[in-house]
Tab-separated table of C-alpha atoms in Angstrom:
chain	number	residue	atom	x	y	z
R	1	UNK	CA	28.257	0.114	23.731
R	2	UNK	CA	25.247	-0.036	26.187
R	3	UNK	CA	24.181	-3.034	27.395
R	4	UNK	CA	20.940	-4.384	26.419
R	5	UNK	CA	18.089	-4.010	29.326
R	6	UNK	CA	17.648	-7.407	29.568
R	7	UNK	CA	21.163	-7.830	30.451
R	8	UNK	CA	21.552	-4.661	33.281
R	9	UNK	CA	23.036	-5.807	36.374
R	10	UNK	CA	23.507	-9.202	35.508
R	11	UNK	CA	27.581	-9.697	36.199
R	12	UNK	CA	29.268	-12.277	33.517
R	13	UNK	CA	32.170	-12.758	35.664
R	14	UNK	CA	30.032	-14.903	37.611
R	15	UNK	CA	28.380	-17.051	34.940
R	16	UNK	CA	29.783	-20.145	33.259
R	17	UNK	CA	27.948	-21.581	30.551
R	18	UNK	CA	29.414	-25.075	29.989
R	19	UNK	CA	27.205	-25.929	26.947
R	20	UNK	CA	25.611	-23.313	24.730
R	21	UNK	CA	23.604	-24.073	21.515
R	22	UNK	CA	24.144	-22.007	19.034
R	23	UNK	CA	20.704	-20.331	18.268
R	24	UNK	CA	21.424	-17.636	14.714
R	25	UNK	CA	19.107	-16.290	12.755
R	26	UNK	CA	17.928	-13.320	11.139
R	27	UNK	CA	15.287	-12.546	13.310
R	28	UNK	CA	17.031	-12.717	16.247
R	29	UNK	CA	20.350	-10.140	17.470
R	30	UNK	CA	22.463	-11.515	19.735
R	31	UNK	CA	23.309	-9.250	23.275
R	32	UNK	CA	25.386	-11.622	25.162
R	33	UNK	CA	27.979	-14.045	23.244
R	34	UNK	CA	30.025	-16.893	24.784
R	35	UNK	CA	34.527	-16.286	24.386
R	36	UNK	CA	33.846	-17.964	21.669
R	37	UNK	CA	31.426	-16.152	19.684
R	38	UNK	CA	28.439	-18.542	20.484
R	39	UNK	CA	24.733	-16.400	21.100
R	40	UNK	CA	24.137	-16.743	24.728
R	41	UNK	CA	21.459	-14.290	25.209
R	42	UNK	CA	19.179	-12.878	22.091
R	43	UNK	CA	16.453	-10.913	21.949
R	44	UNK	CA	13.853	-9.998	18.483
R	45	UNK	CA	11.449	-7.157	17.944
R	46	UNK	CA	8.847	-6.421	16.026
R	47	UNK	CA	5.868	-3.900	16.149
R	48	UNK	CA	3.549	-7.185	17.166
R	49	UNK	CA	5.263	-8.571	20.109
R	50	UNK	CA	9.166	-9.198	21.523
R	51	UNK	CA	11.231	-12.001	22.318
R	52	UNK	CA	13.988	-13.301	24.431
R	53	UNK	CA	15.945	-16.923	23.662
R	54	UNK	CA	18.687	-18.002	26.169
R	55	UNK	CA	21.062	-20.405	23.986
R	56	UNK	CA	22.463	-22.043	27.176
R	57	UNK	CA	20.194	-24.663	29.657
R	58	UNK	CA	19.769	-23.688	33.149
R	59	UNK	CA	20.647	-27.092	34.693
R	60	UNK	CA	24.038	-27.600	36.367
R	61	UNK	CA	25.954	-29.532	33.917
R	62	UNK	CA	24.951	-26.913	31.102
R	63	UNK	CA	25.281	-23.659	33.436
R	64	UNK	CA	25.909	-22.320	36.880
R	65	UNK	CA	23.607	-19.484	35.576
R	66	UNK	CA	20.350	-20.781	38.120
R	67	UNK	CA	22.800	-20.551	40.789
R	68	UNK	CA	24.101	-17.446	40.654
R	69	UNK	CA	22.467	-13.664	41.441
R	70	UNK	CA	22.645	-13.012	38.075
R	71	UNK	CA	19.329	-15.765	37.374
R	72	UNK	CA	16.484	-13.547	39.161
R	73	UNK	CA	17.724	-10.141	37.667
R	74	UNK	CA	18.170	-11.645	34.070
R	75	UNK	CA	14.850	-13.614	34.406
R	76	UNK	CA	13.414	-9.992	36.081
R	77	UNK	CA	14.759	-7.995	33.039
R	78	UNK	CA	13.548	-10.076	30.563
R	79	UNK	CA	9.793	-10.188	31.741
R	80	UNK	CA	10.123	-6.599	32.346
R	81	UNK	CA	11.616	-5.629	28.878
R	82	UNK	CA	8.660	-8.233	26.914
């Protein structure tokens, strides 16, 4: 399958997300999920506007996602792709 835009380039062998919330519902479709099935990344669209919801925090004891060079190319793709 292809990988969402707001996800191109970003690596997840270099992200570990030590604390995820898990974020379902309806509106929302998940595009990145943790080993164990938990929505990391989701994203919802509608004719009026679009949406992205990280289901992870970005400080350290949550995620090493802020540190990594996956932050500024996620963060990029998803301003690009609202």
């Amino acid at each position: 399958a292809e990988r969402h835009a707001v996800l191109r380039g970003v690596d997840p062998a270099t992200v570990t997300v030590e604390r995820a919330q898990s974020m379902e519902s309806d509106q929302w479709s998940p595009v990145a999920r943790s080993g164990t099935g938990v929505p990391l990344v989701s994203v919802r669209e509608t004719d009026e506007s679009r949406g992205v919801m990280l289901g992870f925090g970005l400080l350290e004891a949550e995620s090493n996602v802020a540190l990594q060079p996956a932050f500024p190319v996620l963060f990029v793709n998803a301003i690009e792709w609202l």
